[in-house]
Amino acid sequence: MTQSFARVKQTFEQRSMYDAVVEGNYMYHAELVATLATWAREQTQPLRIVDLGCGDSWLATHAFPYANVAEYHGVDVSEASVADAQKRIAIWPGRASVVAGNLAEFLHGLASDSATLILASYTIHHFLSDAKTALIADCFRVLVPGGTFIWIDAVRHEDESREGYLSRLTNEMDRDWTALTPDQRAVACTHVRESDFPETRSWMIQRVKEIGFSATSTILETDFFQGWAFTKP
Ligand SMILES: C[S@@+](CC[C@H](N)C(=O)[O-])C[C@H]1O[C@@H](n2cnc3c(N)ncnc32)[C@H](O)[C@@H]1O
C-alpha cells in the first residue's frame, strides 16, 4: 500500500463523513478541545499557530477562541474543508489564513523560527515513515526556540502490525461509530485501510527526540489515538 494524496483529498472533499466523526466524538475532539484550551491558558506569549491538515479548523477554533492568537495559518489538501475553515477563522480577523495544498510543501515554504505552535492533529499518519521524519524535522526548523509541536495521531500498539491496527480500528468503527450512516462508515473504513500508516508510540517519541525536541506533556492517551506536546529547546 502506498501513500496517495489524491485518495486522501477525495475522502475529505466530502465533509459530512468527518463532521459526523467529530460530532460523535469518536476521535476524542471534546477532550482535545479541553486539553488544548488549558495548554493555551498556560502560555505567556502570543500564539503564532501553524495548523497542518487543519480540516475545517474546527479543532483550533474550538480550542483557542479565548487564547492570545497573534497569527493562525492552516493548510489542508481538501478544498471543501478550506472553504469551511475560512468561515470559522473569522473569529481572528486579519490574523488568520487557510490555504489548500500539501502540508509538507506548505511547511517547507515557511520561514525558520516563525511559529510558536505547530499543531498536527490526525494528519501525519497519512505519510510513510521517512516522510514523517522529514516533516517533523521541518516542524523543528519552523518553530522558534521554546516553541511547541503538538502531535496527535493514530498509534499502534508496540507489538502490533499495521494490518493488526487497521483491523482492530475498522472493527470498532463498524460496530460503534453509529453516528455515521452505513455509507459513511464504509467510506471511513476504506479510507483508513488505504491511507492510514500509524506508527508505534516508541517510534514516534524516539524520532521526535532524535530531531531535538524534548517531551513536555501528554495531550491524549487512548487505545487508538494519542498525542503529546514537545518543546524545541
Ligand atoms: C482526520 S482529518 C483531521 C482534521 C483536523 N486536523 C482534526 O484534528 O480534526 C485529516 C486531515 O488532514 C488532511 N490531509 C491529509 N494529508 C494531507 C496533506 N498531505 N496535505 C494537506 N492536508 C492533508 C485531510 O484533508 C484532512 O482534512
mmCIF file of C-alpha atoms and ligand atoms in Angstrom:
data_model
loop_
_atom_site.group_PDB
_atom_site.id
_atom_site.type_symbol
_atom_site.label_atom_id
_atom_site.label_comp_id
_atom_site.label_asym_id
_atom_site.label_seq_id
_atom_site.Cartn_x
_atom_site.Cartn_y
_atom_site.Cartn_z
ATOM 1 C CA MET A 1 0.000 0.000 0.000
ATOM 2 C CA THR A 2 1.393 3.399 -0.945
ATOM 3 C CA GLN A 3 0.715 6.921 0.189
ATOM 4 C CA SER A 4 -1.784 8.730 -2.106
ATOM 5 C CA PHE A 5 -2.733 12.340 -1.510
ATOM 6 C CA ALA A 6 -5.313 12.088 -4.307
ATOM 7 C CA ARG A 7 -7.186 9.393 -2.343
ATOM 8 C CA VAL A 8 -6.967 11.369 0.912
ATOM 9 C CA LYS A 9 -8.189 14.514 -0.833
ATOM 10 C CA GLN A 10 -11.131 12.628 -2.343
ATOM 11 C CA THR A 11 -12.207 11.330 1.092
ATOM 12 C CA PHE A 12 -12.084 14.724 2.797
ATOM 13 C CA GLU A 13 -13.769 16.666 -0.040
ATOM 14 C CA GLN A 14 -17.000 15.107 1.322
ATOM 15 C CA ARG A 15 -17.110 16.934 4.654
ATOM 16 C CA SER A 16 -20.160 15.138 6.066
ATOM 17 C CA MET A 17 -18.359 11.886 6.977
ATOM 18 C CA TYR A 18 -15.661 13.543 9.109
ATOM 19 C CA ASP A 19 -18.190 16.040 10.535
ATOM 20 C CA ALA A 20 -20.093 13.003 11.871
ATOM 21 C CA VAL A 21 -16.861 11.577 13.353
ATOM 22 C CA VAL A 22 -16.254 14.835 15.230
ATOM 23 C CA GLU A 23 -19.913 15.135 16.239
ATOM 24 C CA GLY A 24 -19.854 11.556 17.602
ATOM 25 C CA ASN A 25 -16.581 12.326 19.430
ATOM 26 C CA TYR A 26 -15.077 9.069 18.169
ATOM 27 C CA MET A 27 -11.626 10.680 17.941
ATOM 28 C CA TYR A 28 -11.941 12.483 21.270
ATOM 29 C CA HIS A 29 -12.280 16.022 19.932
ATOM 30 C CA ALA A 30 -14.128 17.146 23.091
ATOM 31 C CA GLU A 31 -11.212 16.009 25.269
ATOM 32 C CA LEU A 32 -8.715 17.583 22.860
ATOM 33 C CA VAL A 33 -10.517 20.942 22.993
ATOM 34 C CA ALA A 34 -10.414 20.911 26.811
ATOM 35 C CA THR A 35 -6.732 19.922 26.987
ATOM 36 C CA LEU A 36 -5.577 22.332 24.274
ATOM 37 C CA ALA A 37 -7.548 25.197 25.836
ATOM 38 C CA THR A 38 -5.843 24.505 29.183
ATOM 39 C CA TRP A 39 -2.447 24.363 27.452
ATOM 40 C CA ALA A 40 -3.151 27.722 25.758
ATOM 41 C CA ARG A 41 -4.122 29.349 29.076
ATOM 42 C CA GLU A 42 -0.671 28.462 30.432
ATOM 43 C CA GLN A 43 1.169 30.253 27.601
ATOM 44 C CA THR A 44 2.614 33.661 28.350
ATOM 45 C CA GLN A 45 3.497 34.721 24.774
ATOM 46 C CA PRO A 46 1.052 35.439 21.912
ATOM 47 C CA LEU A 47 0.490 32.317 19.795
ATOM 48 C CA ARG A 48 1.688 32.146 16.196
ATOM 49 C CA ILE A 49 -0.010 28.939 15.110
ATOM 50 C CA VAL A 50 0.585 26.682 12.112
ATOM 51 C CA ASP A 51 -2.148 24.039 11.754
ATOM 52 C CA LEU A 52 -1.105 21.159 9.478
ATOM 53 C CA GLY A 53 -4.027 19.270 7.904
ATOM 54 C CA CYS A 54 -6.368 21.672 9.662
ATOM 55 C CA GLY A 55 -9.529 20.343 8.006
ATOM 56 C CA ASP A 56 -12.260 22.927 8.614
ATOM 57 C CA SER A 57 -10.236 24.405 11.547
ATOM 58 C CA TRP A 58 -12.891 23.064 13.952
ATOM 59 C CA LEU A 59 -10.295 21.949 16.499
ATOM 60 C CA ALA A 60 -8.251 25.167 16.611
ATOM 61 C CA THR A 61 -11.264 27.478 16.632
ATOM 62 C CA HIS A 62 -12.899 25.475 19.449
ATOM 63 C CA ALA A 63 -9.690 25.100 21.499
ATOM 64 C CA PHE A 64 -8.295 28.618 21.117
ATOM 65 C CA PRO A 65 -11.256 31.074 20.881
ATOM 66 C CA TYR A 66 -10.122 32.903 24.037
ATOM 67 C CA ALA A 67 -6.368 32.434 23.566
ATOM 68 C CA ASN A 68 -3.990 35.236 22.649
ATOM 69 C CA VAL A 69 -3.724 34.291 18.958
ATOM 70 C CA ALA A 70 -1.402 36.651 17.068
ATOM 71 C CA GLU A 71 -1.428 34.550 13.892
ATOM 72 C CA TYR A 72 -3.090 31.377 12.640
ATOM 73 C CA HIS A 73 -2.106 29.691 9.368
ATOM 74 C CA GLY A 74 -3.831 26.465 8.351
ATOM 75 C CA VAL A 75 -3.307 24.183 5.366
ATOM 76 C CA ASP A 76 -5.360 21.292 4.074
ATOM 77 C CA VAL A 77 -5.454 19.308 0.866
ATOM 78 C CA SER A 78 -9.283 19.368 0.825
ATOM 79 C CA GLU A 79 -10.703 22.475 -0.827
ATOM 80 C CA ALA A 80 -14.147 21.906 0.729
ATOM 81 C CA SER A 81 -12.525 21.849 4.187
ATOM 82 C CA VAL A 82 -10.560 25.009 3.449
ATOM 83 C CA ALA A 83 -13.758 26.788 2.383
ATOM 84 C CA ASP A 84 -15.399 25.857 5.719
ATOM 85 C CA ALA A 85 -12.233 26.779 7.638
ATOM 86 C CA GLN A 86 -12.215 30.228 6.083
ATOM 87 C CA LYS A 87 -15.601 30.894 7.713
ATOM 88 C CA ARG A 88 -14.520 29.575 11.110
ATOM 89 C CA ILE A 89 -11.280 31.605 11.284
ATOM 90 C CA ALA A 90 -13.296 34.828 11.037
ATOM 91 C CA ILE A 91 -13.007 34.756 14.854
ATOM 92 C CA TRP A 92 -9.408 36.008 14.259
ATOM 93 C CA PRO A 93 -9.997 38.877 11.802
ATOM 94 C CA GLY A 94 -6.896 39.962 9.865
ATOM 95 C CA ARG A 95 -4.690 37.455 11.719
ATOM 96 C CA ALA A 96 -5.615 34.152 10.136
ATOM 97 C CA SER A 97 -5.371 32.387 6.791
ATOM 98 C CA VAL A 98 -6.078 28.900 5.456
ATOM 99 C CA VAL A 99 -4.829 27.590 2.138
ATOM 100 C CA ALA A 100 -5.417 24.472 0.057
ATOM 101 C CA GLY A 101 -2.330 22.371 -0.628
ATOM 102 C CA ASN A 102 0.065 19.673 0.502
ATOM 103 C CA LEU A 103 1.058 20.371 4.081
ATOM 104 C CA ALA A 104 4.658 19.185 3.551
ATOM 105 C CA GLU A 105 5.181 21.753 0.792
ATOM 106 C CA PHE A 106 3.410 24.449 2.793
ATOM 107 C CA LEU A 107 5.607 23.786 5.821
ATOM 108 C CA HIS A 108 8.732 23.769 3.658
ATOM 109 C CA GLY A 109 7.833 27.266 2.416
ATOM 110 C CA LEU A 110 7.622 28.750 5.926
ATOM 111 C CA ALA A 111 10.493 30.782 7.376
ATOM 112 C CA SER A 112 12.664 29.260 10.086
ATOM 113 C CA ASP A 113 11.838 30.328 13.669
ATOM 114 C CA SER A 114 8.464 31.745 12.626
ATOM 115 C CA ALA A 115 5.841 29.790 14.626
ATOM 116 C CA THR A 116 5.320 29.330 18.357
ATOM 117 C CA LEU A 117 2.906 26.391 17.948
ATOM 118 C CA ILE A 118 2.648 23.744 15.252
ATOM 119 C CA LEU A 119 -0.496 21.662 15.594
ATOM 120 C CA ALA A 120 -0.589 18.379 13.664
ATOM 121 C CA SER A 121 -3.798 16.632 14.621
ATOM 122 C CA TYR A 122 -4.659 13.292 12.986
ATOM 123 C CA THR A 123 -2.799 14.083 9.802
ATOM 124 C CA ILE A 124 0.844 12.908 9.916
ATOM 125 C CA HIS A 125 -0.272 9.244 9.910
ATOM 126 C CA HIS A 126 -1.133 9.724 6.231
ATOM 127 C CA PHE A 127 2.615 9.922 5.462
ATOM 128 C CA LEU A 128 5.053 7.000 5.221
ATOM 129 C CA SER A 129 7.772 6.670 7.878
ATOM 130 C CA ASP A 130 10.592 8.546 6.099
ATOM 131 C CA ALA A 131 8.247 11.354 5.092
ATOM 132 C CA LYS A 132 7.032 11.599 8.702
ATOM 133 C CA THR A 133 10.619 12.016 9.896
ATOM 134 C CA ALA A 134 11.292 14.737 7.284
ATOM 135 C CA LEU A 135 8.106 16.551 8.305
ATOM 136 C CA ILE A 136 8.986 16.550 11.997
ATOM 137 C CA ALA A 137 12.454 17.895 11.192
ATOM 138 C CA ASP A 138 10.837 20.708 9.230
ATOM 139 C CA CYS A 139 8.500 21.443 12.167
ATOM 140 C CA PHE A 140 11.615 21.801 14.339
ATOM 141 C CA ARG A 141 13.106 24.277 11.842
ATOM 142 C CA VAL A 142 9.934 26.402 11.623
ATOM 143 C CA LEU A 143 9.386 26.672 15.392
ATOM 144 C CA VAL A 144 11.028 29.396 17.476
ATOM 145 C CA PRO A 145 13.221 28.179 20.366
ATOM 146 C CA GLY A 146 10.757 27.455 23.148
ATOM 147 C CA GLY A 147 8.041 26.701 20.567
ATOM 148 C CA THR A 148 5.687 23.733 20.845
ATOM 149 C CA PHE A 149 4.938 20.884 18.456
ATOM 150 C CA ILE A 150 1.656 19.164 19.272
ATOM 151 C CA TRP A 151 1.386 15.786 17.564
ATOM 152 C CA ILE A 152 -1.953 13.980 17.897
ATOM 153 C CA ASP A 153 -2.330 10.835 15.845
ATOM 154 C CA ALA A 154 -3.283 7.211 15.283
ATOM 155 C CA VAL A 155 -0.850 4.999 17.255
ATOM 156 C CA ARG A 156 -0.390 1.222 17.004
ATOM 157 C CA HIS A 157 0.441 -0.942 19.999
ATOM 158 C CA GLU A 158 4.170 -1.723 20.318
ATOM 159 C CA ASP A 159 3.778 -5.316 19.102
ATOM 160 C CA GLU A 160 1.056 -4.614 16.549
ATOM 161 C CA SER A 161 1.426 -4.641 12.750
ATOM 162 C CA ARG A 162 -0.230 -2.025 10.536
ATOM 163 C CA GLU A 163 -2.701 -4.721 9.452
ATOM 164 C CA GLY A 164 -3.448 -5.572 13.081
ATOM 165 C CA TYR A 165 -4.135 -1.952 13.955
ATOM 166 C CA LEU A 166 -6.314 -1.390 10.888
ATOM 167 C CA SER A 167 -8.496 -4.421 11.553
ATOM 168 C CA ARG A 168 -8.803 -3.553 15.267
ATOM 169 C CA LEU A 169 -9.839 0.035 14.396
ATOM 170 C CA THR A 170 -12.159 -0.779 11.487
ATOM 171 C CA ASN A 171 -13.906 -3.463 13.583
ATOM 172 C CA GLU A 172 -14.624 -0.850 16.232
ATOM 173 C CA MET A 173 -15.710 1.692 13.610
ATOM 174 C CA ASP A 174 -18.102 -0.800 12.004
ATOM 175 C CA ARG A 175 -19.563 -1.705 15.385
ATOM 176 C CA ASP A 176 -19.595 1.541 17.361
ATOM 177 C CA TRP A 177 -19.402 4.606 15.068
ATOM 178 C CA THR A 178 -23.190 4.688 14.769
ATOM 179 C CA ALA A 179 -23.434 8.458 14.288
ATOM 180 C CA LEU A 180 -22.179 7.748 10.766
ATOM 181 C CA THR A 181 -24.545 6.349 8.153
ATOM 182 C CA PRO A 182 -23.620 2.862 6.839
ATOM 183 C CA ASP A 183 -22.271 4.532 3.672
ATOM 184 C CA GLN A 184 -20.177 6.968 5.701
ATOM 185 C CA ARG A 185 -18.823 4.088 7.807
ATOM 186 C CA ALA A 186 -17.847 2.249 4.617
ATOM 187 C CA VAL A 187 -16.066 5.367 3.277
ATOM 188 C CA ALA A 188 -14.295 5.887 6.609
ATOM 189 C CA CYS A 189 -13.137 2.250 6.833
ATOM 190 C CA THR A 190 -11.911 2.237 3.219
ATOM 191 C CA HIS A 191 -10.014 5.476 3.899
ATOM 192 C CA VAL A 192 -8.357 4.003 6.994
ATOM 193 C CA ARG A 193 -7.329 0.827 5.133
ATOM 194 C CA GLU A 194 -5.925 2.747 2.160
ATOM 195 C CA SER A 195 -4.374 5.816 3.745
ATOM 196 C CA ASP A 196 -3.523 5.286 7.419
ATOM 197 C CA PHE A 197 0.072 4.431 8.313
ATOM 198 C CA PRO A 198 0.161 4.563 12.120
ATOM 199 C CA GLU A 199 3.444 4.190 13.985
ATOM 200 C CA THR A 200 4.081 2.897 17.492
ATOM 201 C CA ARG A 201 4.398 5.309 20.397
ATOM 202 C CA SER A 202 8.079 4.428 20.892
ATOM 203 C CA TRP A 203 8.879 5.079 17.201
ATOM 204 C CA MET A 204 7.143 8.465 17.372
ATOM 205 C CA ILE A 205 8.782 9.594 20.612
ATOM 206 C CA GLN A 206 12.220 8.395 19.502
ATOM 207 C CA ARG A 207 12.043 10.210 16.121
ATOM 208 C CA VAL A 208 10.899 13.452 17.744
ATOM 209 C CA LYS A 209 13.643 13.300 20.379
ATOM 210 C CA GLU A 210 16.347 12.456 17.799
ATOM 211 C CA ILE A 211 15.342 15.579 15.880
ATOM 212 C CA GLY A 212 15.931 17.639 19.012
ATOM 213 C CA PHE A 213 12.567 18.116 20.713
ATOM 214 C CA SER A 214 12.057 17.453 24.395
ATOM 215 C CA ALA A 215 8.818 15.897 25.622
ATOM 216 C CA THR A 216 6.651 18.106 27.768
ATOM 217 C CA SER A 217 3.149 16.753 28.288
ATOM 218 C CA THR A 218 0.620 14.166 27.223
ATOM 219 C CA ILE A 219 -2.345 15.587 25.324
ATOM 220 C CA LEU A 220 -4.322 12.377 24.717
ATOM 221 C CA GLU A 221 -3.908 8.725 25.627
ATOM 222 C CA THR A 222 -6.434 6.199 24.309
ATOM 223 C CA ASP A 223 -6.292 2.739 22.794
ATOM 224 C CA PHE A 224 -6.224 4.006 19.186
ATOM 225 C CA PHE A 225 -5.200 7.652 19.363
ATOM 226 C CA GLN A 226 -2.532 9.506 21.355
ATOM 227 C CA GLY A 227 -0.976 12.948 21.446
ATOM 228 C CA TRP A 228 1.884 14.844 23.044
ATOM 229 C CA ALA A 229 3.274 18.360 23.267
ATOM 230 C CA PHE A 230 7.000 18.629 22.516
ATOM 231 C CA THR A 231 9.221 21.670 23.035
ATOM 232 C CA LYS A 232 12.042 22.967 20.843
ATOM 233 C CA PRO A 233 14.728 23.829 23.421
HETATM 234 C C1 LIG B 1 -8.540 13.145 10.105
HETATM 235 S S1 LIG B 1 -8.574 14.765 9.413
HETATM 236 C C2 LIG B 1 -8.010 15.795 10.767
HETATM 237 C C3 LIG B 1 -8.544 17.214 10.690
HETATM 238 C C4 LIG B 1 -8.206 18.067 11.913
HETATM 239 N N1 LIG B 1 -6.784 18.318 11.997
HETATM 240 C C5 LIG B 1 -8.691 17.409 13.181
HETATM 241 O O1 LIG B 1 -7.883 17.119 14.071
HETATM 242 O O2 LIG B 1 -9.899 17.174 13.299
HETATM 243 C C6 LIG B 1 -7.101 14.729 8.404
HETATM 244 C C7 LIG B 1 -6.973 15.996 7.575
HETATM 245 O O3 LIG B 1 -5.649 16.033 7.002
HETATM 246 C C8 LIG B 1 -5.775 16.446 5.653
HETATM 247 N N2 LIG B 1 -4.588 15.949 4.943
HETATM 248 C C9 LIG B 1 -4.143 14.677 4.843
HETATM 249 N N3 LIG B 1 -2.990 14.615 4.156
HETATM 250 C C10 LIG B 1 -2.685 15.898 3.815
HETATM 251 C C11 LIG B 1 -1.604 16.503 3.116
HETATM 252 N N4 LIG B 1 -0.607 15.796 2.609
HETATM 253 N N5 LIG B 1 -1.607 17.839 2.957
HETATM 254 C C12 LIG B 1 -2.611 18.597 3.467
HETATM 255 N N6 LIG B 1 -3.662 18.076 4.129
HETATM 256 C C13 LIG B 1 -3.693 16.744 4.320
HETATM 257 C C14 LIG B 1 -7.098 15.863 5.189
HETATM 258 O O4 LIG B 1 -7.620 16.519 4.049
HETATM 259 C C15 LIG B 1 -7.967 16.041 6.424
HETATM 260 O O5 LIG B 1 -8.655 17.275 6.433
#
